[in-house]
């Protein structure tokens, strides 16, 4: 609730719209309340006493009032739409900006889907309540108040019927809502489950077909399907009772009015017109009661959404640019880690334990170690994707926590482990980090990344849309585009997180060549999967459980470091064996 | 960079056909539907009785009666009952009509929901069955993913429509008919006068509802763009931050967001006009009833209408215009439901390209594992042969390695064996039996497959391995994992074998996913094994472990391996070098090297690369 009230701050920039909408709705409600009164006058002052001119003038008045009401109704709707959509617009921009600013440690924990819901449906719910629901609630209260007051002026005795009807309707609504809402949520949940199974059957069709598990999957699906069916029946059983029953209350109230009121007319204490007007006001009081019911249910989901939105907006990014952050000059490329100990979350196991090293400009540093030894963490700390808490990371003698993020990151080129291309043309993707690059520069980068040839084989060359029908890039092609993308930045520091993955031999060879081009004349930090990279490195760090277990060149390590020798020989065994075979093959051919 | 992401609300192409087929779904429930219809008519009658009874009460007892009472009323209360008694009698009737309307509504709604939910249940089951029947070429089409996302949406739209929606439409149309009849029967003059506004209302409804629908379609499209933009930049957040592109993406998002805001404001403004216009028109209708009614009372002697009838008419007019408004709302919903049903039928009608022959199988229960390809050709698209006249004999227990550049046809070679596609000419036999005569299920039971891109289901690890053989005990699953060298890493996970996997196993590394797939195949223990061996991004140790597991798996089995690793290639009994869909060379590793052909070149290019490595190695290890 507190968070929902906080959302009303977003209405501040649109206060005039909200105020206009509120005035409109009050005027429209007032006009609406006049109509049964006019109907009564037509009957009592016109028809019953046979006064034609009264009939005509009151009828015209009624049309006039209806018109006025329509105009205010319209202005209310139009103003509320602008206010509500304005709130949604601002809120979405804030959410999006926040998402962009949060560091990796936040994104590690939160799924894309969750963030997506917050920016779309959660914002919609809050917007619906803040921009519209609240005003409707006010008008509903005003309308009930107004019609009950008018009813009391006509006939206090009959008006008591209203005092019974309103709370009964609200209570009934509450009972049904309480019974139905958890079921609605359960239905939604089941539907998600159902879609998950369907989606899995779709994406995993190869596995299902090759293990002949169609029957198994069908059974799994059938179970969820039947549960979904049962839940739907249960929800509808409640609904089938709810609406007839709630309208039943209205019907009973109508009956009571005609019965008791009819008796009064017979006794002469009430006029016929008043009775008809009474029935009209009854309807007018009833619908706002329903509306209050709906808004209250809307309120609970809006407030849950508001909590989720502000949870995101209040999240503190771990990586924050300091107020007086320095603009980094063009870098030479010196990097040093000083006693860096790092944990991904507080109280967790250290992923890096007292790591110190330094890399001279233009050097290549290779990181070697098993999965989870801390290689990727070292790589993530240099562009400040995470902040170091103990120890420090320096680039050209600047502590990276004291410089502007953009000036740091724009001088570092990264090829990540999993390449993510964006919707757009090949050219746009290569120029991702440097949108103002010329076509020549893009092409030069692509050539250096061994990507130019395959790009030119696409139907539209560099203007080919990535993800367009028929243009499916292979893993190796994506990787070379990612390399071109990094190369275009012409960065002083280059970071390569395991850039050769499942590609065939010749492609791998080409990527390797492209990488060698890329590393020329820059400080490079490379996660080594291939022996070639290790051998080319000026310095190798052997990591194990977050600690540096060895450092030096290949020649030094292979003699002195047991762990290195083990990793190295297990990889090279294969190659040595192979070489002998080739040698014999050569002999045979000679 | 943005995508035209949102799902368009489509109009059905052939409404008649869709409705006919929908009718077929409802046909088995004919008797129940007839019951629903009877209850529906009765409940509408009970609803409509109320205004009439109120009118009678006013005319006969509340106001001074100036017309003779209806015949049925005199039967109940006698000719000269006092006004109060008469009023009580009519009110009791009114109460009865309310109660029976309540009961009839509840029953009729429940009956209908049961029928429509049954229909949807069977429709959903059919969809999954059809997905299982369809051959892989269907899933390879790029529209398939799109279709999938629509499918889930479509069943929901149909669900909403054929649950409460359909009932409302039926109810509304019946009430409309009933109201018209009641009005004409009560007083045809007044009835005609109140219908005078009808054309205006219908016109306004038609005019606005089309525009409002179109405007809302635009909002759905723009919110789809907003989601697409979010989706893309959130999943690419690492790149966005790494390349310091935050400001640009924020500006892009603002633009998309702004378009959505404007579209929403336009749509909501339009519907803000629509409702008041309808309200004015229905008030106008009420005014006509009162004005013209007043004229009929006062202008004629004896009056042509009574006050009670005017009041009843006011009630009817209100009830008359509500359904029209509601039906305008439902019309759009109805249209998308029919379009959704059409898409579902389209899927259900898709022909499977790989079909099982009706007459059984010649494949023996225990397969030896001899595989023969005879003149096999295959093309995904006409004129673009992927495999061209392939001839291979693989003897039981042999291992065959396929090498060649990406796109040469290696995966297709394997897919044909599994009958994920059917050969277009030539034939493939297993133990002398043409695979096309073997039911797909039997065939695939005999062949185990470890794909390159491992698919894991979002259950726990135990269940994912058990997928290889559903009746395997926990011990057997663990034993298989041990053989695959996967046991160690699984036990180190927080919940061991019970660790739940995220979407597609996203919380495991690719190497670990692969080891689970191998465990699966070990558990399945097929006679023929197909491996799409991947040099994935795993560290050297894991890679060794995987290799070891694969070697164990291949013992005593006929295996076809798409090979990336030289160690595998060297061990193969036969190597096929495939290029542009043809086998350009075949033989053992040594034989092929001796030929100095394609394989030699491929090998040397790999070797040359390694030469750069070896020189320093030799220097470093002078002794070895």
Coordinates of C-alpha atoms in Angstrom, one line a residue, chain A residues 14 16 43 50 52 56 68 90 160 193 206 263 305-306 325 338 343 367 403 422 425 544:
Chain A
X14 CA 0.1 15.6 -14.8
X16 CA -3.8 19.4 -14.1
X43 CA -44.6 11.8 -15.0
X50 CA -52.0 16.2 -18.3
X52 CA -48.2 18.7 -22.4
X56 CA -42.0 18.7 -23.6
X68 CA -23.8 17.8 -20.8
X90 CA 7.5 8.0 -17.2
X160 CA -33.5 2.5 4.1
X193 CA 2.6 -24.8 -16.8
X206 CA 14.6 -33.7 -31.4
X263 CA -48.3 0.4 -1.1
X305 CA 2.8 -4.5 -8.8
X306 CA 3.9 -1.2 -7.2
X325 CA 34.9 10.8 -11.3
X338 CA 46.5 -5.4 -6.2
X343 CA 33.0 -12.5 -3.6
X367 CA 44.4 -17.1 -17.9
X403 CA 37.1 7.2 -13.3
X422 CA 21.0 -7.4 -31.8
X425 CA 21.7 -5.2 -40.0
X544 CA 42.9 -22.7 -9.1

